[in-house]
CSV table of C-alpha atoms in Angstrom, one decimal:
chain,number,residue,atom,x,y,z
A,1,UNK,CA,-28.1,-27.7,-3.8
A,2,UNK,CA,-31.7,-26.8,-4.6
A,3,UNK,CA,-31.6,-23.8,-2.3
A,4,UNK,CA,-28.4,-22.6,-4.0
A,5,UNK,CA,-29.9,-23.0,-7.5
A,6,UNK,CA,-33.1,-21.1,-6.4
A,7,UNK,CA,-31.1,-18.2,-4.9
A,8,UNK,CA,-28.9,-18.2,-8.1
A,9,UNK,CA,-32.1,-18.0,-10.1
A,10,UNK,CA,-33.3,-15.0,-8.0
A,11,UNK,CA,-30.0,-13.2,-8.8
A,12,UNK,CA,-30.3,-14.0,-12.5
A,13,UNK,CA,-33.9,-12.9,-12.8
A,14,UNK,CA,-33.0,-9.6,-11.0
A,15,UNK,CA,-30.1,-9.1,-13.4
A,16,UNK,CA,-32.3,-9.8,-16.4
A,17,UNK,CA,-35.0,-7.5,-15.2
A,18,UNK,CA,-32.6,-4.6,-14.8
A,19,UNK,CA,-30.8,-5.3,-18.0
A,20,UNK,CA,-34.0,-5.4,-20.1
A,21,UNK,CA,-36.0,-2.7,-18.3
A,22,UNK,CA,-36.3,0.4,-20.4
A,23,UNK,CA,-39.0,3.1,-20.6
A,24,UNK,CA,-38.9,5.8,-23.3
A,25,UNK,CA,-38.2,9.3,-21.9
A,26,UNK,CA,-41.6,11.0,-21.5
A,27,UNK,CA,-40.2,14.5,-22.3
A,28,UNK,CA,-39.0,13.6,-25.8
A,29,UNK,CA,-40.1,15.7,-28.8
A,30,UNK,CA,-41.9,13.3,-31.1
A,31,UNK,CA,-43.8,15.6,-33.5
A,32,UNK,CA,-43.7,19.3,-34.5
A,33,UNK,CA,-46.8,19.7,-32.4
A,34,UNK,CA,-44.8,18.6,-29.3
A,35,UNK,CA,-42.2,21.3,-30.1
A,36,UNK,CA,-44.9,24.0,-30.5
A,37,UNK,CA,-46.6,22.9,-27.3
A,38,UNK,CA,-43.4,23.1,-25.4
A,39,UNK,CA,-42.6,26.6,-26.7
A,40,UNK,CA,-46.1,27.8,-26.0
A,41,UNK,CA,-46.1,26.4,-22.5
A,42,UNK,CA,-42.7,28.0,-21.7
A,43,UNK,CA,-43.5,31.3,-23.4
A,44,UNK,CA,-41.0,31.1,-26.2
A,45,UNK,CA,-43.3,31.1,-29.2
A,46,UNK,CA,-42.0,33.7,-31.8
A,47,UNK,CA,-44.2,36.7,-32.2
A,48,UNK,CA,-46.2,37.1,-35.4
A,49,UNK,CA,-44.2,40.3,-36.3
A,50,UNK,CA,-41.1,38.3,-37.0
A,51,UNK,CA,-39.1,39.5,-34.0
A,52,UNK,CA,-37.1,37.5,-31.5
A,53,UNK,CA,-36.9,34.7,-30.7
A,54,UNK,CA,-36.0,33.2,-34.1
A,55,UNK,CA,-36.5,29.4,-34.8
A,56,UNK,CA,-33.8,27.5,-36.7
A,57,UNK,CA,-34.7,23.9,-37.7
A,58,UNK,CA,-31.7,21.6,-36.8
A,59,UNK,CA,-31.0,18.0,-37.4
A,60,UNK,CA,-28.3,15.5,-36.4
A,61,UNK,CA,-26.9,12.3,-37.8
A,62,UNK,CA,-24.4,10.3,-35.8
A,63,UNK,CA,-21.7,8.2,-37.7
A,64,UNK,CA,-19.5,7.0,-34.8
A,65,UNK,CA,-19.6,7.1,-31.0
A,66,UNK,CA,-17.0,5.7,-28.6
A,67,UNK,CA,-16.2,6.0,-24.9
A,68,UNK,CA,-12.6,7.1,-24.5
A,69,UNK,CA,-12.8,7.3,-20.7
A,70,UNK,CA,-15.8,6.8,-18.3
A,71,UNK,CA,-16.6,10.5,-18.8
A,72,UNK,CA,-15.3,11.3,-22.3
A,73,UNK,CA,-17.2,10.4,-25.4
A,74,UNK,CA,-15.9,10.8,-29.0
A,75,UNK,CA,-18.7,11.5,-31.5
A,76,UNK,CA,-18.6,12.2,-35.2
A,77,UNK,CA,-21.4,12.9,-37.7
A,78,UNK,CA,-23.4,15.6,-39.5
A,79,UNK,CA,-25.5,18.4,-38.3
A,80,UNK,CA,-27.6,20.6,-40.6
A,81,UNK,CA,-29.7,23.7,-40.2
A,82,UNK,CA,-32.4,25.4,-42.4
A,83,UNK,CA,-32.4,29.2,-42.4
A,84,UNK,CA,-35.5,30.8,-43.8
A,85,UNK,CA,-35.1,33.9,-46.0
A,86,UNK,CA,-37.2,36.0,-43.6
A,87,UNK,CA,-34.6,35.7,-40.8
A,88,UNK,CA,-32.6,38.9,-40.2
A,89,UNK,CA,-29.6,39.4,-42.4
A,90,UNK,CA,-26.3,38.8,-40.6
A,91,UNK,CA,-27.7,36.1,-38.4
A,92,UNK,CA,-24.8,33.7,-37.8
A,93,UNK,CA,-24.8,30.2,-39.2
A,94,UNK,CA,-23.5,27.2,-37.4
A,95,UNK,CA,-23.8,25.3,-34.1
A,96,UNK,CA,-21.8,25.2,-30.9
A,97,UNK,CA,-21.1,22.0,-28.9
A,98,UNK,CA,-20.7,23.6,-25.4
A,99,UNK,CA,-19.5,20.4,-23.8
A,100,UNK,CA,-16.7,19.7,-26.3
A,101,UNK,CA,-13.1,19.6,-25.0
A,102,UNK,CA,-10.0,20.6,-26.8
A,103,UNK,CA,-7.1,18.3,-27.4
A,104,UNK,CA,-6.1,15.6,-29.8
A,105,UNK,CA,-9.7,14.7,-30.2
A,106,UNK,CA,-11.0,18.3,-29.8
A,107,UNK,CA,-13.8,19.9,-31.8
A,108,UNK,CA,-13.6,20.0,-35.6
A,109,UNK,CA,-16.5,21.3,-37.6
A,110,UNK,CA,-16.5,22.0,-41.3
A,111,UNK,CA,-19.1,22.7,-43.9
A,112,UNK,CA,-20.1,19.5,-45.8
A,113,UNK,CA,-22.8,20.9,-48.1
A,114,UNK,CA,-24.8,23.9,-48.8
A,115,UNK,CA,-28.1,24.2,-50.8
A,116,UNK,CA,-30.6,26.9,-51.7
A,117,UNK,CA,-34.2,26.0,-51.5
A,118,UNK,CA,-37.5,27.8,-52.1
A,119,UNK,CA,-37.3,30.5,-49.4
A,120,UNK,CA,-34.6,29.0,-47.3
A,121,UNK,CA,-30.9,28.0,-47.2
A,122,UNK,CA,-29.8,24.6,-46.0
A,123,UNK,CA,-26.3,24.1,-44.6
A,124,UNK,CA,-24.8,20.9,-43.4
A,125,UNK,CA,-21.6,20.5,-41.3
A,126,UNK,CA,-19.5,17.5,-40.5
A,127,UNK,CA,-18.4,17.5,-36.9
A,128,UNK,CA,-15.8,15.6,-34.9
A,129,UNK,CA,-16.1,16.3,-31.2
A,130,UNK,CA,-14.9,14.9,-27.8
A,131,UNK,CA,-17.6,15.5,-25.2
A,132,UNK,CA,-17.0,15.7,-21.5
A,133,UNK,CA,-20.1,14.3,-19.7
A,134,UNK,CA,-21.0,12.8,-16.3
A,135,UNK,CA,-22.4,9.3,-16.3
A,136,UNK,CA,-23.8,7.2,-13.4
A,137,UNK,CA,-21.9,3.9,-13.1
A,138,UNK,CA,-23.5,2.7,-9.9
A,139,UNK,CA,-25.2,-0.3,-11.6
A,140,UNK,CA,-22.1,-1.4,-13.6
A,141,UNK,CA,-22.1,-3.8,-15.5
A,142,UNK,CA,-25.9,-3.9,-15.7
A,143,UNK,CA,-26.4,-0.3,-16.7
A,144,UNK,CA,-27.8,2.1,-19.3
A,145,UNK,CA,-26.2,5.3,-20.4
A,146,UNK,CA,-27.6,8.4,-22.2
A,147,UNK,CA,-25.1,10.2,-24.4
A,148,UNK,CA,-26.3,13.6,-25.4
A,149,UNK,CA,-25.4,16.3,-28.0
A,150,UNK,CA,-26.1,19.6,-26.4
A,151,UNK,CA,-26.5,22.2,-29.2
A,152,UNK,CA,-26.3,26.0,-29.0
A,153,UNK,CA,-26.6,28.6,-31.7
A,154,UNK,CA,-23.3,30.6,-32.1
A,155,UNK,CA,-25.0,34.1,-32.2
A,156,UNK,CA,-25.1,35.1,-28.5
A,157,UNK,CA,-26.4,38.6,-29.4
A,158,UNK,CA,-29.6,37.2,-30.9
A,159,UNK,CA,-32.3,35.1,-29.2
A,160,UNK,CA,-32.3,32.0,-31.4
A,161,UNK,CA,-34.0,28.7,-30.5
A,162,UNK,CA,-32.9,25.6,-32.3
A,163,UNK,CA,-35.9,23.3,-33.1
A,164,UNK,CA,-35.5,19.7,-34.1
A,165,UNK,CA,-36.0,19.1,-37.9
A,166,UNK,CA,-38.3,16.1,-37.2
A,167,UNK,CA,-39.5,16.0,-40.8
A,168,UNK,CA,-36.0,15.0,-41.9
A,169,UNK,CA,-36.4,11.5,-40.3
A,170,UNK,CA,-38.4,8.5,-41.3
A,171,UNK,CA,-39.8,8.0,-37.8
A,172,UNK,CA,-39.3,9.9,-34.5
A,173,UNK,CA,-41.8,7.8,-32.5
A,174,UNK,CA,-41.1,7.0,-28.8
A,175,UNK,CA,-38.6,4.1,-28.7
A,176,UNK,CA,-37.5,4.6,-32.3
A,177,UNK,CA,-33.8,4.7,-33.3
A,178,UNK,CA,-33.2,7.5,-35.8
A,179,UNK,CA,-30.3,9.9,-36.7
A,180,UNK,CA,-27.7,7.1,-36.3
A,181,UNK,CA,-25.8,5.3,-39.0
A,182,UNK,CA,-27.1,1.7,-39.3
A,183,UNK,CA,-23.6,0.4,-39.5
A,184,UNK,CA,-22.3,2.2,-36.4
A,185,UNK,CA,-19.9,0.2,-34.3
A,186,UNK,CA,-20.5,0.4,-30.6
A,187,UNK,CA,-18.0,-1.6,-28.6
A,188,UNK,CA,-19.9,-3.3,-25.8
A,189,UNK,CA,-23.1,-1.3,-26.3
A,190,UNK,CA,-26.5,-1.5,-28.0
A,191,UNK,CA,-28.8,1.5,-28.8
A,192,UNK,CA,-32.2,1.4,-27.1
A,193,UNK,CA,-33.6,4.6,-28.6
A,194,UNK,CA,-32.7,8.2,-29.8
A,195,UNK,CA,-34.7,11.3,-29.3
A,196,UNK,CA,-34.7,15.1,-29.2
A,197,UNK,CA,-35.4,17.0,-26.0
A,198,UNK,CA,-35.4,20.5,-24.6
A,199,UNK,CA,-33.7,21.3,-21.4
A,200,UNK,CA,-33.7,24.7,-19.6
A,201,UNK,CA,-30.5,25.6,-17.7
A,202,UNK,CA,-30.1,28.5,-15.4
A,203,UNK,CA,-26.9,30.4,-15.6
A,204,UNK,CA,-25.5,33.0,-13.1
A,205,UNK,CA,-24.0,35.1,-16.0
A,206,UNK,CA,-25.3,36.7,-19.2
A,207,UNK,CA,-21.9,35.8,-20.9
A,208,UNK,CA,-21.3,39.6,-21.3
A,209,UNK,CA,-24.2,40.1,-23.7
A,210,UNK,CA,-26.0,42.3,-21.1
A,211,UNK,CA,-29.5,41.4,-22.2
A,212,UNK,CA,-32.5,43.4,-21.2
A,213,UNK,CA,-33.7,42.8,-17.6
A,214,UNK,CA,-36.1,39.9,-17.2
A,215,UNK,CA,-34.9,38.1,-20.4
A,216,UNK,CA,-35.2,34.3,-19.9
A,217,UNK,CA,-32.6,31.8,-20.7
A,218,UNK,CA,-33.6,30.0,-23.9
A,219,UNK,CA,-34.2,26.3,-23.9
A,220,UNK,CA,-31.3,24.1,-25.2
A,221,UNK,CA,-31.8,21.4,-27.8
A,222,UNK,CA,-30.4,18.0,-26.9
A,223,UNK,CA,-30.1,15.0,-29.2
A,224,UNK,CA,-30.0,11.9,-26.9
A,225,UNK,CA,-28.7,8.4,-27.6
A,226,UNK,CA,-29.8,5.8,-25.0
A,227,UNK,CA,-27.3,2.9,-24.7
A,228,UNK,CA,-27.6,-0.4,-23.1
A,229,UNK,CA,-24.4,-2.2,-22.0
A,230,UNK,CA,-23.8,-5.6,-23.5
A,231,UNK,CA,-23.4,-7.8,-20.4
A,232,UNK,CA,-21.1,-10.5,-21.9
A,233,UNK,CA,-17.8,-8.7,-21.9
A,234,UNK,CA,-17.8,-7.5,-18.2
A,235,UNK,CA,-19.2,-10.9,-17.2
A,236,UNK,CA,-16.3,-12.8,-18.7
A,237,UNK,CA,-13.7,-10.3,-17.6
A,238,UNK,CA,-14.8,-9.8,-14.0
A,239,UNK,CA,-17.4,-12.2,-12.9
A,240,UNK,CA,-16.1,-15.5,-14.3
A,241,UNK,CA,-12.7,-15.2,-12.5
A,242,UNK,CA,-14.5,-14.3,-9.3
A,243,UNK,CA,-16.7,-17.3,-9.5
A,244,UNK,CA,-13.6,-19.5,-10.1
A,245,UNK,CA,-12.1,-17.9,-6.9
A,246,UNK,CA,-15.2,-18.8,-4.9
A,247,UNK,CA,-15.1,-22.4,-6.3
A,248,UNK,CA,-11.4,-22.7,-5.3
A,249,UNK,CA,-12.3,-21.4,-1.8
A,250,UNK,CA,-15.0,-24.1,-1.5
A,251,UNK,CA,-12.5,-26.7,-2.6
A,252,UNK,CA,-10.0,-25.5,0.0
A,253,UNK,CA,-12.8,-25.6,2.6
A,254,UNK,CA,-13.6,-29.2,1.8
A,255,UNK,CA,-10.0,-30.2,2.7
A,256,UNK,CA,-10.4,-28.8,6.2
A,257,UNK,CA,-10.6,-31.8,8.6
A,258,UNK,CA,-9.9,-32.8,12.2
A,259,UNK,CA,-9.1,-36.4,11.1
A,260,UNK,CA,-5.4,-37.0,11.0
A,261,UNK,CA,-5.6,-39.6,8.3
A,262,UNK,CA,-7.7,-37.4,6.0
A,263,UNK,CA,-5.4,-34.5,6.7
A,264,UNK,CA,-2.4,-36.5,5.4
A,265,UNK,CA,-4.4,-37.7,2.4
A,266,UNK,CA,-5.5,-34.2,1.5
A,267,UNK,CA,-2.2,-32.6,2.4
A,268,UNK,CA,-4.1,-30.3,4.7
A,269,UNK,CA,-2.2,-28.0,7.1
A,270,UNK,CA,-3.5,-24.9,8.6
A,271,UNK,CA,-0.5,-22.9,7.4
A,272,UNK,CA,-0.7,-24.1,3.8
A,273,UNK,CA,-4.4,-23.3,3.6
A,274,UNK,CA,-4.1,-19.8,5.1
A,275,UNK,CA,-1.2,-19.2,2.7
A,276,UNK,CA,-3.5,-20.2,-0.2
A,277,UNK,CA,-6.2,-17.8,1.1
A,278,UNK,CA,-3.6,-15.0,1.1
A,279,UNK,CA,-2.7,-15.8,-2.5
A,280,UNK,CA,-6.4,-15.7,-3.5
A,281,UNK,CA,-6.8,-12.4,-1.6
A,282,UNK,CA,-4.0,-10.7,-3.5
A,283,UNK,CA,-5.3,-12.1,-6.8
A,284,UNK,CA,-8.8,-10.6,-6.2
A,285,UNK,CA,-7.3,-7.4,-4.9
A,286,UNK,CA,-5.4,-6.8,-8.1
A,287,UNK,CA,-8.6,-7.2,-10.1
A,288,UNK,CA,-10.4,-4.9,-7.7
A,289,UNK,CA,-7.7,-2.2,-8.1
A,290,UNK,CA,-7.9,-2.4,-11.9
A,291,UNK,CA,-11.7,-2.0,-11.7
A,292,UNK,CA,-11.4,1.0,-9.4
A,293,UNK,CA,-8.9,2.6,-11.7
A,294,UNK,CA,-11.6,2.7,-14.4
A,295,UNK,CA,-14.0,4.5,-12.1
A,296,UNK,CA,-11.8,6.9,-10.2
A,297,UNK,CA,-13.9,9.5,-8.4
A,298,UNK,CA,-17.0,7.4,-8.3
A,299,UNK,CA,-18.6,5.6,-5.4
A,300,UNK,CA,-19.0,1.8,-5.0
A,301,UNK,CA,-20.3,0.3,-8.2
A,302,UNK,CA,-22.5,-2.9,-8.2
A,303,UNK,CA,-19.8,-5.3,-9.3
A,304,UNK,CA,-17.6,-4.3,-6.4
A,305,UNK,CA,-20.1,-6.0,-4.0
A,306,UNK,CA,-18.8,-9.3,-5.5
A,307,UNK,CA,-15.2,-8.3,-4.5
A,308,UNK,CA,-16.3,-7.2,-1.0
A,309,UNK,CA,-18.2,-10.5,-0.6
A,310,UNK,CA,-15.2,-12.6,-1.6
A,311,UNK,CA,-13.0,-10.7,0.8
A,312,UNK,CA,-15.4,-11.8,3.6
A,313,UNK,CA,-15.5,-15.4,2.3
A,314,UNK,CA,-11.7,-15.6,2.2
A,315,UNK,CA,-11.5,-14.2,5.8
A,316,UNK,CA,-14.1,-16.6,7.0
A,317,UNK,CA,-12.4,-19.7,5.4
A,318,UNK,CA,-9.1,-18.6,6.9
A,319,UNK,CA,-10.6,-18.1,10.4
A,320,UNK,CA,-12.5,-21.4,10.2
A,321,UNK,CA,-9.2,-23.2,9.2
A,322,UNK,CA,-7.3,-21.6,12.0
A,323,UNK,CA,-10.0,-22.6,14.5
A,324,UNK,CA,-9.5,-26.3,13.6
A,325,UNK,CA,-6.2,-26.3,15.5
A,326,UNK,CA,-7.0,-23.6,18.1
A,327,UNK,CA,-10.6,-24.4,18.9
A,328,UNK,CA,-13.8,-22.3,19.0
A,329,UNK,CA,-15.7,-20.8,21.9
A,330,UNK,CA,-18.1,-23.2,23.5
A,331,UNK,CA,-21.1,-21.9,21.8
A,332,UNK,CA,-19.6,-22.4,18.3
A,333,UNK,CA,-18.1,-25.8,18.7
A,334,UNK,CA,-21.0,-27.4,16.8
A,335,UNK,CA,-19.5,-25.9,13.6
A,336,UNK,CA,-16.6,-28.4,13.8
A,337,UNK,CA,-19.0,-31.4,14.2
A,338,UNK,CA,-18.4,-34.0,11.5
A,339,UNK,CA,-15.4,-32.1,10.0
A,340,UNK,CA,-17.3,-28.9,9.8
A,341,UNK,CA,-20.2,-30.4,7.8
A,342,UNK,CA,-22.5,-27.6,8.6
A,343,UNK,CA,-20.1,-25.0,7.4
A,344,UNK,CA,-19.4,-26.9,4.2
A,345,UNK,CA,-23.1,-27.5,3.4
A,346,UNK,CA,-24.0,-23.8,4.2
A,347,UNK,CA,-21.2,-22.3,2.0
A,348,UNK,CA,-23.0,-22.1,-1.3
A,349,UNK,CA,-26.5,-21.3,0.0
A,350,UNK,CA,-25.1,-18.5,2.2
A,351,UNK,CA,-23.0,-17.2,-0.7
A,352,UNK,CA,-25.9,-17.0,-3.1
A,353,UNK,CA,-28.2,-15.7,-0.4
A,354,UNK,CA,-25.8,-12.8,0.1
A,355,UNK,CA,-25.7,-12.2,-3.7
A,356,UNK,CA,-29.5,-12.3,-3.8
A,357,UNK,CA,-29.9,-9.8,-0.9
A,358,UNK,CA,-27.3,-7.5,-2.5
A,359,UNK,CA,-29.1,-7.6,-5.9
A,360,UNK,CA,-32.5,-7.1,-4.5
A,361,UNK,CA,-31.3,-4.2,-2.3
A,362,UNK,CA,-29.2,-2.6,-5.0
A,363,UNK,CA,-31.8,-2.6,-7.7
């Protein structure tokens, strides 16, 4: 019993370590100086003569976020831009979400407000977009996700760089949560942090613009929302039923006996117990199928190791039960000693040992 509790504690500590481990992204843009350092380092600082590239301060405020599928995220909110008067006339206004998908929840952007300031024009848009993004679910249900808003300027014929309007937020320090509605509802998630970041992508096309030879692809502004999954829901939905199945397996194993009187008292027969194992197998299989349907196209996720382990346990209990009437090889007959006392005592320690090994190896 003590060994089982110790191994269960190892699993729990490993889960807690992974669930709570979070380090702020080192590449986030915290201050305007960080933005300038990045542009200088990458050679994108605008010339003093006012020629390209042009800088457009851009900010984001998220009002709602929801996962529609494992790869589709529905996001609504506001995005604003400040256009200085010294920018060229005719420069397009607006923002493009290149990862948005069309459909019932396709992209919808409309002007929400417009304001003239001292030497600039401020424009804000309300957006409603469905984003198609790839997420890693290997560690489900003890995982973190980063949802990002990838922002482009609509004028492909001009070299325009969107820069984060960091001055519009109370704090953009590492680990801070900004640009998100405080009353946002996130089913099953908690926000760890938000941050701006530049990413440079290489494309094998110039999108028909036919830029001058040697022109570099401009950095793309990302607004990132780092999410931590709330463990309770998947634990209740998936793990509690699996633990109940394991407990039932142990109860069935305890009825296995070579003593005729005990067998009558327990109602034990090899056929009935193997039939019960078959029923548990199909019950677990249905839950496993429902889980796989959520992650079609992905590899094995962490929680599936529980299902695979239970398949092995069901098979071993069925084989051990069958061996009580058909015997075991000479070298394994000690397993039947005292009605299989060794097997029954080893059930929980071996089960939790397997869970501990999987957790330590996985994470």
